C-alpha cells in the first residue's frame, strides 16, 4: 500500500510549533481558514460545504447545527490537503496554529485535556473527501494514548480492561496506517494469544492478556520502524494528519477514483474528533447502517451493531455484527433515540443516509451521516418513494439516479462485493459482464457453445467472418480495436458484453493461449470480462443478473416527460429495431447498411462486386444484393411503425470485405472459383496506408455511383411496397463522410433521381429526406454551405473525433489510457465528447447550419450518443436527438432528462438533497 506522506522511523516532516502537550494558543491564527470546529450543537461549517469540508466533515457540521449528539472536533479542509502536497508535504502557513486553537475549543467543549495524565482527551483522526470513498482512505482511533494517559483513563473509568484494549488498538492502527507496518504482524500476535488461551472472541481477553499484547505490539512497532512508539500526543496527532492526507494518493484511493471518475485534485479533508467508546462494557456498543435498505430501497432502518466494541470491529469485519434489533433489545433507550435521530436526518436531507453511531455507557453519539450508496434497484425505488412522500419533486428524483447504474438493470454485472483478480484492462466497449471458457476462433466458439459450454471469444480483433462465433459466445475480448471497432459495434447491437483494445494481451492463436506479463491463460480456462469498466478478470467472478422492475418503467416515464432532446437507436437489423422499440426509441438515428453486407448469405455477392473488372460486372453483383437489401429495409421499416429511419449509405473502404491471410484467401479462391493471384492483386490494389482517411464514404459513391444507386433503389422500393400496404414509413437517406458541398450536391441529385424513378415505377409517393453526416472538420466549418443541400445533419462523432485529434481510433487504445492517467486528457475522447475541441466544431456546425436553414434537424449518431456527459452537451447546444445502441437507450433518456432537469432547477436551493 503506497503511503504518500508516511512518516518514517518516528520523524515528522515538519516540527510542530507546540509540542508540550498543551493545545491552548494565545493569539488567534491568521491567514486563510483551514480548520472548522463542530460539535455539541455548534459548527463553523454547514452541510453545503462538501467541497471544503468533505462529505464526512460537512455531515458532522450539519448534524451539530441540528443539535444532535455529536462529539466535538474539527475538520482540516481539502484546501489544506492540496496545499500540503503543493508545498512538498508541508502544512500551509497558519494551519497548525488553527488546529491547536480548535483543539483548545474541543477541550473546553468536552471538559477534558489532550495529553493530560489525569483527565485525558482522546481523538480519532479520519479522512473525508467530497465524494464517499468507503474504506479507501485511512483512520486512526484512540489517538492521545500513551503510558501516562493510559493511567488517567484507568483512574477515570475504573475500567482497566477497556483502557488496555483501547491502547492495543491504537498501537495497531497507528503502526499500520501511519508507519506502514504490516497489520498482519499485530493480528498474528493477537491470534496467538487467543489460540493459546482457547478464546473464540476478542472480548474474552483478560486485563493481563491485553497488558501483554500492548508490550508485544510496542516490540513489533520498534522492530519494524527502528523507533519507539511515540509518547508525545501532539506528535502523534501531527503524524496521523500527515498519514490521512497521504492516503489521498494511496493505491486504493487512486484506483477507486479512477473507477468512479473522481478527480485527483479534490483532496481529502481530515476530521479530528473526540473519541467516544463502544467498548466500555455491556452498556456500550457501536454500529453502522443506512436509513433504508441499500439493496431493495425498502423504508426501514438497515443497520448492524456490536455490543462492547469499537466501530472498526463492525467496518473491518473483525467480529460478526448483530442485527440492529439487538441494540433495541439490550439498550432500548439508546435505540429509541437513534430511531428518532435517523428519521429526523432523513427528513432533513431528503435522501437515504449512511450513518455511524456509538453508545458509551448508555449515551448515544452520532459520528457520521452522509448520502448512502445504493444499488440501481434501490436507487429507483428510493427516488420514487421520496416523491410519493412529498420530500422531493420528480426533477430531483431523476437527478438522484446515476445513468450508468441502469446497466445493473439491463445487463449481468460483476458482484461489487466480490474479491476479484484483475488481469488486464481494455475499453468498456459493450456493457455487462460475462463468464466463460476461453476460445480463440469463431468456429470453436460455435462448436463449444453447441455442446452447452459458455465461452468467451478472444481475438486479436474481430472480422465479419467471426459473426457466428460472436453470437455464440457469452462475451468478446479483443487485444486491438476501439469503441467503434467491429467487435464493439456488433457486440453492442447484439447486447453482448465486450472488452476491446486490451493492449497488454499477447495472443498466440496457434498455441491457443494468451499471456499478460507472466500469467498465461489457455484455451478452456475460465475468465470473466466486465464490459462496463473494461476489466479482464481471472476465473469465474460471481455475477448479478439483471432485473427490470416496475420502478424502472416509472422512471423512464418521468424521464420521457421531462427531457427535451429525442433519443433514437443505432440499429442495423429488424431484430435490433425490435429491441430498440422495446426500450421506447423515437426512431433509428443510424442504420449502417454495410453490416447487412457482412451477413454470410450476401458477403459472396459483395466480393463479386469488388472483384468485378468493370461497371457491368459490378452491376450484376449489385443486382444480387438489391433484393436482399430491400428485404432488410422492409423488416426495419415494419418494426419502426412509421418512426424515422436514418439509413447511412455504404461507408467503409472496400478492402474490409476481403480476407487478407493466405489461408483465408485460399479458402475464398476455392469457394468463388477465382485464382488466388487475382484476389491478392485486388487486395493490393485496394490497400491504403490510412484507410480511415481513404477511399470510403461518399468518395466510394462518387467513384462507383452504381453502389449508392442500388442502395437508394433498395430503400425506396421497400418504402413504396409498404406504402402500398398502408404501412407508414419515414426514410432518411444519409450520405457519409462529406467534406465539400459539391460532394453532397452530386450525391443528392443522384438520390433524388433514383428515388423519383422508383416512385414512378411503383406509382406511389413516399416522403423522404436526404442529409449528411458531419464527421470531418471541413464539413463542420463549412456547414453553412453544406446546409444548402441537406435536409438534416447527423454528427458522426467517432470519425469527427478521429479526424480532429489526428488519431486512429483502432490504435489509440494503446496510449490513450496513459494520457488519461497522466492528466493530459480528462477522458478518453472516444468514450465522452471532447467538448473543448470536437464539441467546438459541433457548435460551429449547429450555428452555421441553422443560419442557412432555420430549424435544420440535427442529431448525433456516434456511440457517444449514449454517454451521459455527451448527452448533456448535445442538449446544451440544441441538437434534436441523440442516437445510441438499443441497450443504452434508457441511459440516454435518463441523461437527457437530467440535462433538462438541471436547467429547471438552476438557481434553486437543492443543498439539502445533495449534501
Short mmCIF file of C-alpha atoms in Angstrom, two decimals, residues 351-817:
data_model
loop_
_atom_site.label_atom_id
_atom_site.label_comp_id
_atom_site.label_asym_id
_atom_site.label_seq_id
_atom_site.Cartn_x
_atom_site.Cartn_y
_atom_site.Cartn_z
CA UNK A 351 -32.41 11.15 0.95
CA UNK A 352 -31.25 7.76 2.16
CA UNK A 353 -28.29 8.16 4.53
CA UNK A 354 -25.29 6.19 5.68
CA UNK A 355 -24.96 6.68 9.47
CA UNK A 356 -22.46 5.69 12.13
CA UNK A 357 -23.02 5.78 15.88
CA UNK A 358 -21.53 4.77 19.21
CA UNK A 359 -23.21 4.19 22.56
CA UNK A 360 -20.89 4.94 25.50
CA UNK A 361 -22.26 3.70 28.82
CA UNK A 362 -25.85 4.14 27.63
CA UNK A 363 -25.39 7.54 25.93
CA UNK A 364 -25.79 7.74 22.13
CA UNK A 365 -23.35 9.72 19.96
CA UNK A 366 -23.62 10.29 16.20
CA UNK A 367 -20.33 10.01 14.32
CA UNK A 368 -21.37 10.22 10.67
CA UNK A 369 -24.19 11.00 8.27
CA UNK A 370 -23.72 11.09 4.53
CA UNK A 371 -25.67 10.17 1.43
CA UNK A 372 -25.65 6.38 1.26
CA UNK A 373 -24.55 4.29 -1.68
CA UNK A 374 -27.22 2.01 -3.12
CA UNK A 375 -27.88 -0.48 -5.89
CA UNK A 376 -29.66 0.61 -9.07
CA UNK A 377 -32.79 -1.22 -7.96
CA UNK A 378 -32.77 0.59 -4.62
CA UNK A 379 -31.94 3.94 -6.24
CA UNK A 380 -35.07 3.81 -8.39
CA UNK A 381 -37.36 2.76 -5.53
CA UNK A 382 -35.96 5.33 -3.09
CA UNK A 383 -36.28 8.15 -5.63
CA UNK A 384 -39.91 7.23 -6.40
CA UNK A 385 -40.82 6.72 -2.73
CA UNK A 386 -39.37 10.11 -1.76
CA UNK A 387 -41.58 11.72 -4.40
CA UNK A 388 -44.61 9.85 -3.03
CA UNK A 389 -43.66 11.04 0.46
CA UNK A 390 -43.58 14.62 -0.90
CA UNK A 391 -39.97 15.06 0.19
CA UNK A 392 -38.64 15.76 -3.31
CA UNK A 393 -40.07 16.54 -6.75
CA UNK A 394 -39.68 14.47 -9.92
CA UNK A 395 -36.81 16.55 -11.29
CA UNK A 396 -34.82 15.98 -8.11
CA UNK A 397 -35.70 12.29 -8.21
CA UNK A 398 -34.33 11.98 -11.74
CA UNK A 399 -31.15 13.80 -10.76
CA UNK A 400 -30.59 11.33 -7.91
CA UNK A 401 -30.06 8.37 -10.24
CA UNK A 402 -26.72 7.69 -11.89
CA UNK A 403 -27.43 6.80 -15.55
CA UNK A 404 -24.52 4.36 -15.56
CA UNK A 405 -26.22 2.45 -12.72
CA UNK A 406 -29.02 1.47 -15.07
CA UNK A 407 -26.61 -1.03 -16.61
CA UNK A 408 -27.18 -3.09 -13.46
CA UNK A 409 -30.80 -3.46 -14.53
CA UNK A 410 -30.12 -4.16 -18.22
CA UNK A 411 -27.08 -6.47 -18.17
CA UNK A 412 -25.44 -9.02 -15.88
CA UNK A 413 -22.90 -7.30 -13.64
CA UNK A 414 -19.90 -8.48 -11.63
CA UNK A 415 -20.98 -8.59 -7.99
CA UNK A 416 -19.43 -5.42 -6.49
CA UNK A 417 -18.84 -7.28 -3.20
CA UNK A 418 -16.73 -9.96 -4.89
CA UNK A 419 -12.95 -10.08 -4.47
CA UNK A 420 -11.58 -10.41 -7.99
CA UNK A 421 -8.13 -10.62 -9.55
CA UNK A 422 -7.91 -8.19 -12.45
CA UNK A 423 -5.51 -9.44 -15.12
CA UNK A 424 -5.79 -6.66 -17.70
CA UNK A 425 -7.86 -3.68 -18.71
CA UNK A 426 -9.26 -2.65 -22.07
CA UNK A 427 -12.01 -0.37 -23.31
CA UNK A 428 -15.56 -0.86 -21.99
CA UNK A 429 -16.89 -1.46 -25.50
CA UNK A 430 -20.25 -3.03 -24.65
CA UNK A 431 -21.68 -3.09 -21.11
CA UNK A 432 -22.44 -6.01 -18.88
CA UNK A 433 -20.34 -8.94 -17.68
CA UNK A 434 -19.74 -12.45 -18.93
CA UNK A 435 -18.06 -15.59 -17.61
CA UNK A 436 -16.85 -18.39 -19.82
CA UNK A 437 -14.10 -20.65 -21.07
CA UNK A 438 -11.58 -19.05 -23.39
CA UNK A 439 -11.67 -19.97 -27.10
CA UNK A 440 -9.65 -18.36 -29.86
CA UNK A 441 -11.66 -18.92 -33.05
CA UNK A 442 -15.23 -18.19 -34.05
CA UNK A 443 -15.57 -21.80 -35.23
CA UNK A 444 -14.56 -23.12 -31.80
CA UNK A 445 -16.95 -20.70 -30.12
CA UNK A 446 -19.84 -22.08 -32.17
CA UNK A 447 -18.80 -25.72 -31.64
CA UNK A 448 -18.24 -25.40 -27.89
CA UNK A 449 -21.48 -23.43 -27.45
CA UNK A 450 -23.38 -26.13 -29.37
CA UNK A 451 -22.20 -28.60 -26.71
CA UNK A 452 -23.56 -26.38 -23.94
CA UNK A 453 -20.30 -24.69 -22.97
CA UNK A 454 -20.27 -20.99 -22.08
CA UNK A 455 -17.34 -19.37 -23.87
CA UNK A 456 -15.53 -16.05 -24.19
CA UNK A 457 -14.24 -15.43 -27.71
CA UNK A 458 -10.71 -13.98 -27.53
CA UNK A 459 -9.36 -12.48 -30.75
CA UNK A 460 -6.62 -10.02 -31.73
CA UNK A 461 -9.52 -8.23 -33.44
CA UNK A 462 -12.77 -9.48 -34.95
CA UNK A 463 -13.78 -9.53 -38.59
CA UNK A 464 -17.10 -10.13 -40.39
CA UNK A 465 -16.29 -13.85 -40.58
CA UNK A 466 -16.39 -14.04 -36.79
CA UNK A 467 -20.06 -13.10 -36.55
CA UNK A 468 -21.25 -16.65 -35.83
CA UNK A 469 -18.76 -17.12 -33.02
CA UNK A 470 -19.57 -13.70 -31.59
CA UNK A 471 -23.22 -14.64 -31.48
CA UNK A 472 -22.46 -17.99 -29.81
CA UNK A 473 -20.10 -16.54 -27.19
CA UNK A 474 -21.11 -15.05 -23.86
CA UNK A 475 -18.77 -12.14 -24.50
CA UNK A 476 -15.95 -10.90 -26.72
CA UNK A 477 -12.42 -9.84 -25.76
CA UNK A 478 -10.02 -8.27 -28.27
CA UNK A 479 -6.42 -7.09 -27.99
CA UNK A 480 -6.86 -4.41 -30.63
CA UNK A 481 -9.62 -2.04 -31.69
CA UNK A 482 -11.52 0.79 -30.11
CA UNK A 483 -15.01 1.80 -29.06
CA UNK A 484 -16.13 1.82 -32.67
CA UNK A 485 -14.28 -1.30 -33.84
CA UNK A 486 -16.15 -4.17 -35.49
CA UNK A 487 -16.22 -6.10 -32.21
CA UNK A 488 -17.58 -3.13 -30.26
CA UNK A 489 -20.28 -2.15 -32.73
CA UNK A 490 -21.52 -5.70 -33.35
CA UNK A 491 -21.45 -6.60 -29.66
CA UNK A 492 -23.48 -3.55 -28.71
CA UNK A 493 -26.02 -4.36 -31.37
CA UNK A 494 -26.31 -7.91 -30.01
CA UNK A 495 -26.41 -6.76 -26.40
CA UNK A 496 -23.26 -8.83 -25.80
CA UNK A 497 -20.58 -7.88 -23.30
CA UNK A 498 -17.33 -6.77 -24.98
CA UNK A 499 -13.92 -5.54 -23.86
CA UNK A 500 -11.90 -4.20 -26.77
CA UNK A 501 -8.36 -2.95 -27.19
CA UNK A 502 -6.86 -4.76 -24.18
CA UNK A 503 -3.36 -3.97 -25.42
CA UNK A 504 -1.49 -5.89 -22.72
CA UNK A 505 -2.81 -9.22 -24.11
CA UNK A 506 -0.27 -11.20 -26.12
CA UNK A 507 -2.39 -13.64 -28.11
CA UNK A 508 -0.88 -16.78 -29.64
CA UNK A 509 -3.67 -18.18 -31.81
CA UNK A 510 -1.68 -21.26 -32.86
CA UNK A 511 -0.82 -22.26 -29.29
CA UNK A 512 -4.36 -21.27 -28.26
CA UNK A 513 -3.28 -19.14 -25.33
CA UNK A 514 -2.76 -15.54 -24.32
CA UNK A 515 -0.46 -14.01 -21.75
CA UNK A 516 -0.26 -10.84 -19.72
CA UNK A 517 3.24 -10.44 -18.35
CA UNK A 518 3.98 -13.85 -16.75
CA UNK A 519 0.36 -15.02 -16.46
CA UNK A 520 -0.76 -17.44 -19.18
CA UNK A 521 -4.43 -18.19 -19.94
CA UNK A 522 -5.04 -21.26 -22.12
CA UNK A 523 -7.97 -22.48 -24.14
CA UNK A 524 -10.61 -23.81 -21.77
CA UNK A 525 -9.52 -21.67 -18.82
CA UNK A 526 -12.24 -19.56 -17.24
CA UNK A 527 -12.13 -15.78 -17.37
CA UNK A 528 -14.63 -13.03 -16.64
CA UNK A 529 -14.89 -9.85 -18.69
CA UNK A 530 -16.54 -6.67 -17.46
CA UNK A 531 -17.74 -4.60 -20.40
CA UNK A 532 -18.87 -1.82 -18.09
CA UNK A 533 -15.36 -0.90 -16.89
CA UNK A 534 -13.11 -2.86 -19.28
CA UNK A 535 -11.67 -5.30 -16.74
CA UNK A 536 -10.42 -8.78 -17.66
CA UNK A 537 -10.67 -10.97 -14.56
CA UNK A 538 -9.05 -14.34 -13.87
CA UNK A 539 -11.52 -17.13 -13.13
CA UNK A 540 -15.27 -17.14 -12.61
CA UNK A 541 -16.43 -13.95 -10.89
CA UNK A 542 -19.92 -14.05 -9.36
CA UNK A 543 -22.49 -12.19 -11.48
CA UNK A 544 -25.68 -10.38 -10.55
CA UNK A 545 -28.43 -10.98 -13.10
CA UNK A 546 -30.44 -8.04 -14.48
CA UNK A 547 -33.89 -7.31 -13.17
CA UNK A 548 -36.31 -4.79 -14.70
CA UNK A 549 -38.70 -3.62 -12.00
CA UNK A 550 -41.90 -1.60 -12.17
CA UNK A 551 -39.88 1.31 -10.78
CA UNK A 552 -37.74 1.22 -13.94
CA UNK A 553 -40.87 1.86 -16.01
CA UNK A 554 -41.91 4.75 -13.76
CA UNK A 555 -38.51 6.46 -14.00
CA UNK A 556 -38.46 6.05 -17.78
CA UNK A 557 -41.94 7.59 -17.98
CA UNK A 558 -40.83 10.56 -15.88
CA UNK A 559 -37.69 10.93 -18.00
CA UNK A 560 -39.78 10.99 -21.19
CA UNK A 561 -42.00 13.71 -19.71
CA UNK A 562 -39.05 15.92 -18.71
CA UNK A 563 -36.46 15.56 -21.47
CA UNK A 564 -36.39 17.93 -24.43
CA UNK A 565 -33.98 16.06 -26.70
CA UNK A 566 -35.07 12.96 -28.61
CA UNK A 567 -33.47 9.54 -28.22
CA UNK A 568 -33.05 7.24 -31.21
CA UNK A 569 -31.28 3.93 -31.74
CA UNK A 570 -28.37 2.75 -33.82
CA UNK A 571 -29.92 -0.38 -35.37
CA UNK A 572 -28.90 -2.37 -38.44
CA UNK A 573 -31.35 -5.27 -38.44
CA UNK A 574 -35.06 -5.85 -37.75
CA UNK A 575 -34.02 -7.58 -34.51
CA UNK A 576 -32.04 -4.52 -33.38
CA UNK A 577 -35.02 -2.35 -34.29
CA UNK A 578 -37.35 -4.55 -32.26
CA UNK A 579 -35.11 -4.31 -29.18
CA UNK A 580 -34.95 -0.54 -29.64
CA UNK A 581 -38.75 -0.29 -29.84
CA UNK A 582 -38.97 -2.24 -26.59
CA UNK A 583 -36.89 0.48 -24.92
CA UNK A 584 -39.07 3.24 -26.37
CA UNK A 585 -36.88 4.58 -29.17
CA UNK A 586 -38.13 7.57 -31.17
CA UNK A 587 -36.61 6.32 -34.39
CA UNK A 588 -33.40 4.97 -35.84
CA UNK A 589 -30.62 7.53 -35.93
CA UNK A 590 -28.14 5.27 -37.69
CA UNK A 591 -28.73 2.18 -39.80
CA UNK A 592 -25.35 1.01 -41.15
CA UNK A 593 -26.01 -0.70 -44.46
CA UNK A 594 -22.55 -2.28 -44.60
CA UNK A 595 -23.42 -4.52 -41.66
CA UNK A 596 -26.06 -6.10 -43.87
CA UNK A 597 -23.31 -6.85 -46.40
CA UNK A 598 -21.35 -8.81 -43.80
CA UNK A 599 -24.07 -11.46 -43.47
CA UNK A 600 -22.90 -14.85 -44.75
CA UNK A 601 -25.62 -15.12 -47.40
CA UNK A 602 -24.57 -11.89 -49.11
CA UNK A 603 -20.84 -11.43 -48.46
CA UNK A 604 -20.19 -13.51 -51.60
CA UNK A 605 -22.15 -11.06 -53.78
CA UNK A 606 -20.28 -8.15 -52.20
CA UNK A 607 -16.98 -9.81 -53.02
CA UNK A 608 -18.12 -10.47 -56.57
CA UNK A 609 -18.83 -6.77 -56.88
CA UNK A 610 -15.39 -5.85 -55.53
CA UNK A 611 -13.63 -8.33 -57.84
CA UNK A 612 -15.54 -7.18 -60.94
CA UNK A 613 -13.36 -5.52 -63.58
CA UNK A 614 -15.96 -3.08 -64.93
CA UNK A 615 -19.26 -1.32 -64.26
CA UNK A 616 -21.23 -4.09 -65.94
CA UNK A 617 -19.67 -6.73 -63.68
CA UNK A 618 -20.34 -4.66 -60.60
CA UNK A 619 -23.92 -4.14 -61.76
CA UNK A 620 -24.53 -7.90 -61.97
CA UNK A 621 -23.24 -8.44 -58.45
CA UNK A 622 -25.22 -5.49 -57.12
CA UNK A 623 -28.37 -6.87 -58.74
CA UNK A 624 -27.99 -9.91 -56.45
CA UNK A 625 -27.67 -7.63 -53.42
CA UNK A 626 -30.63 -5.40 -54.25
CA UNK A 627 -33.44 -7.77 -53.16
CA UNK A 628 -31.51 -8.68 -50.01
CA UNK A 629 -31.10 -5.04 -49.01
CA UNK A 630 -34.72 -4.35 -49.87
CA UNK A 631 -35.92 -7.12 -47.55
CA UNK A 632 -33.72 -5.78 -44.78
CA UNK A 633 -35.27 -2.33 -45.12
CA UNK A 634 -38.80 -3.75 -45.27
CA UNK A 635 -38.16 -5.58 -41.99
CA UNK A 636 -36.74 -2.49 -40.29
CA UNK A 637 -39.48 -0.15 -41.58
CA UNK A 638 -42.15 -2.56 -40.34
CA UNK A 639 -40.62 -2.74 -36.88
CA UNK A 640 -40.35 1.04 -36.64
CA UNK A 641 -44.06 1.63 -37.36
CA UNK A 642 -43.65 4.95 -39.14
CA UNK A 643 -40.89 6.38 -36.95
CA UNK A 644 -37.97 7.98 -38.83
CA UNK A 645 -35.21 5.64 -40.02
CA UNK A 646 -31.88 7.27 -40.92
CA UNK A 647 -30.07 4.96 -43.34
CA UNK A 648 -26.37 5.60 -43.96
CA UNK A 649 -25.17 4.57 -47.39
CA UNK A 650 -22.04 2.42 -47.64
CA UNK A 651 -19.23 3.91 -45.55
CA UNK A 652 -16.23 1.57 -45.01
CA UNK A 653 -13.45 1.05 -47.57
CA UNK A 654 -13.94 -1.98 -49.83
CA UNK A 655 -10.87 -3.83 -48.56
CA UNK A 656 -12.75 -4.57 -45.32
CA UNK A 657 -14.93 -7.07 -47.21
CA UNK A 658 -11.98 -9.18 -48.40
CA UNK A 659 -9.89 -11.60 -46.29
CA UNK A 660 -6.14 -10.97 -46.03
CA UNK A 661 -4.32 -14.07 -44.79
CA UNK A 662 -3.06 -16.64 -47.29
CA UNK A 663 -5.18 -19.33 -45.65
CA UNK A 664 -8.37 -17.27 -45.91
CA UNK A 665 -7.59 -16.22 -49.48
CA UNK A 666 -7.08 -19.87 -50.47
CA UNK A 667 -10.49 -20.76 -48.99
CA UNK A 668 -12.16 -17.85 -50.81
CA UNK A 669 -10.45 -18.85 -54.08
CA UNK A 670 -11.95 -22.34 -53.91
CA UNK A 671 -15.37 -21.01 -52.87
CA UNK A 672 -15.63 -18.41 -55.64
CA UNK A 673 -13.60 -20.10 -58.36
CA UNK A 674 -11.28 -17.09 -58.58
CA UNK A 675 -7.50 -17.52 -58.79
CA UNK A 676 -5.63 -16.68 -55.57
CA UNK A 677 -3.34 -14.37 -57.56
CA UNK A 678 -6.33 -12.27 -58.64
CA UNK A 679 -7.53 -11.99 -55.04
CA UNK A 680 -4.07 -10.93 -53.89
CA UNK A 681 -3.82 -8.41 -56.72
CA UNK A 682 -7.19 -6.89 -55.83
CA UNK A 683 -6.19 -6.70 -52.18
CA UNK A 684 -3.01 -4.93 -53.18
CA UNK A 685 -4.94 -2.51 -55.40
CA UNK A 686 -7.37 -1.68 -52.57
CA UNK A 687 -4.64 -1.37 -49.94
CA UNK A 688 -4.36 2.06 -48.36
CA UNK A 689 -1.83 3.41 -45.88
CA UNK A 690 -4.61 5.02 -43.87
CA UNK A 691 -7.95 3.55 -44.98
CA UNK A 692 -9.95 5.60 -42.44
CA UNK A 693 -8.89 8.70 -44.40
CA UNK A 694 -9.00 6.99 -47.76
CA UNK A 695 -11.43 5.72 -50.38
CA UNK A 696 -14.58 5.38 -48.33
CA UNK A 697 -17.93 7.02 -47.64
CA UNK A 698 -19.20 9.46 -50.24
CA UNK A 699 -15.92 9.06 -52.13
CA UNK A 700 -16.98 5.50 -52.98
CA UNK A 701 -20.40 6.79 -54.04
CA UNK A 702 -18.85 9.28 -56.42
CA UNK A 703 -16.31 6.90 -57.99
CA UNK A 704 -18.69 3.90 -58.04
CA UNK A 705 -22.14 5.55 -58.23
CA UNK A 706 -23.78 2.22 -59.05
CA UNK A 707 -23.24 1.13 -55.41
CA UNK A 708 -25.18 4.06 -53.96
CA UNK A 709 -27.78 3.86 -56.73
CA UNK A 710 -28.51 0.25 -55.77
CA UNK A 711 -28.85 1.17 -52.11
CA UNK A 712 -31.17 4.13 -52.74
CA UNK A 713 -33.28 1.93 -55.02
CA UNK A 714 -33.49 -0.78 -52.32
CA UNK A 715 -34.57 1.81 -49.73
CA UNK A 716 -37.22 3.38 -51.94
CA UNK A 717 -38.58 0.08 -53.30
CA UNK A 718 -39.02 -1.12 -49.71
CA UNK A 719 -40.71 2.13 -48.74
CA UNK A 720 -43.03 2.13 -51.77
CA UNK A 721 -44.03 -1.50 -51.26
CA UNK A 722 -45.01 -0.83 -47.63
CA UNK A 723 -46.77 2.40 -48.53
CA UNK A 724 -48.98 0.41 -50.89
CA UNK A 725 -49.81 -1.83 -47.92
CA UNK A 726 -50.77 1.31 -45.96
CA UNK A 727 -47.74 0.93 -43.67
CA UNK A 728 -46.30 4.32 -42.76
CA UNK A 729 -42.58 4.74 -43.47
CA UNK A 730 -40.22 7.69 -42.90
CA UNK A 731 -36.91 7.08 -44.68
CA UNK A 732 -34.00 9.48 -44.13
CA UNK A 733 -31.15 8.83 -46.57
CA UNK A 734 -27.76 9.86 -45.20
CA UNK A 735 -24.57 10.46 -47.19
CA UNK A 736 -21.42 9.75 -45.13
CA UNK A 737 -18.01 11.48 -44.90
CA UNK A 738 -18.94 14.62 -46.85
CA UNK A 739 -16.20 17.25 -46.71
CA UNK A 740 -17.29 19.53 -49.59
CA UNK A 741 -20.72 20.78 -50.54
CA UNK A 742 -20.21 19.60 -54.15
CA UNK A 743 -19.88 16.01 -52.95
CA UNK A 744 -23.26 16.25 -51.28
CA UNK A 745 -24.82 18.12 -54.21
CA UNK A 746 -23.70 15.38 -56.64
CA UNK A 747 -24.98 12.54 -54.49
CA UNK A 748 -28.19 14.33 -53.51
CA UNK A 749 -29.03 14.77 -57.20
CA UNK A 750 -28.37 11.07 -57.76
CA UNK A 751 -30.55 10.15 -54.77
CA UNK A 752 -33.43 12.36 -55.90
CA UNK A 753 -33.20 10.96 -59.44
CA UNK A 754 -33.26 7.30 -58.38
CA UNK A 755 -35.96 7.91 -55.76
CA UNK A 756 -38.09 9.59 -58.41
CA UNK A 757 -37.62 6.69 -60.82
CA UNK A 758 -38.69 4.14 -58.19
CA UNK A 759 -41.76 6.13 -57.14
CA UNK A 760 -42.75 6.47 -60.79
CA UNK A 761 -42.32 2.75 -61.37
CA UNK A 762 -44.28 1.87 -58.24
CA UNK A 763 -46.88 4.56 -58.85
CA UNK A 764 -46.74 5.71 -55.25
CA UNK A 765 -45.31 8.75 -53.49
CA UNK A 766 -43.18 8.43 -50.37
CA UNK A 767 -41.90 11.38 -48.36
CA UNK A 768 -38.19 11.08 -47.70
CA UNK A 769 -35.29 13.36 -46.79
CA UNK A 770 -31.63 13.49 -47.77
CA UNK A 771 -29.00 14.58 -45.28
CA UNK A 772 -25.38 14.13 -44.41
CA UNK A 773 -23.04 13.20 -41.64
CA UNK A 774 -20.78 15.88 -40.19
CA UNK A 775 -17.68 13.88 -39.37
CA UNK A 776 -14.72 15.82 -40.75
CA UNK A 777 -13.57 19.26 -39.64
CA UNK A 778 -14.10 20.86 -43.07
CA UNK A 779 -17.75 19.85 -43.07
CA UNK A 780 -18.26 21.49 -39.68
CA UNK A 781 -16.51 24.70 -40.70
CA UNK A 782 -18.43 24.95 -43.99
CA UNK A 783 -21.75 23.79 -42.55
CA UNK A 784 -23.48 26.90 -43.89
CA UNK A 785 -22.66 25.79 -47.45
CA UNK A 786 -23.43 22.12 -46.85
CA UNK A 787 -26.79 23.02 -45.31
CA UNK A 788 -27.98 24.27 -48.72
CA UNK A 789 -28.01 20.64 -49.90
CA UNK A 790 -29.05 18.90 -46.66
CA UNK A 791 -32.40 18.25 -45.01
CA UNK A 792 -30.65 17.20 -41.81
CA UNK A 793 -27.22 16.86 -40.19
CA UNK A 794 -26.07 13.90 -38.14
CA UNK A 795 -22.78 14.22 -36.25
CA UNK A 796 -20.65 11.13 -36.73
CA UNK A 797 -18.61 11.82 -33.63
CA UNK A 798 -16.42 8.72 -33.85
CA UNK A 799 -14.89 9.91 -37.12
CA UNK A 800 -15.11 13.59 -36.14
CA UNK A 801 -13.05 12.81 -33.03
CA UNK A 802 -10.60 10.75 -35.07
CA UNK A 803 -10.06 13.44 -37.68
CA UNK A 804 -9.99 16.33 -35.20
CA UNK A 805 -7.35 14.73 -32.98
CA UNK A 806 -5.49 13.06 -35.85
CA UNK A 807 -5.91 9.73 -34.02
CA UNK A 808 -6.58 6.26 -35.35
CA UNK A 809 -9.48 5.16 -33.19
CA UNK A 810 -8.49 1.49 -33.52
CA UNK A 811 -4.88 2.10 -32.47
CA UNK A 812 -5.24 4.92 -29.95
CA UNK A 813 -6.33 2.46 -27.25
CA UNK A 814 -2.66 1.61 -26.80
CA UNK A 815 -1.76 5.02 -25.42
CA UNK A 816 -4.93 6.96 -24.60
CA UNK A 817 -5.25 5.32 -21.15
#
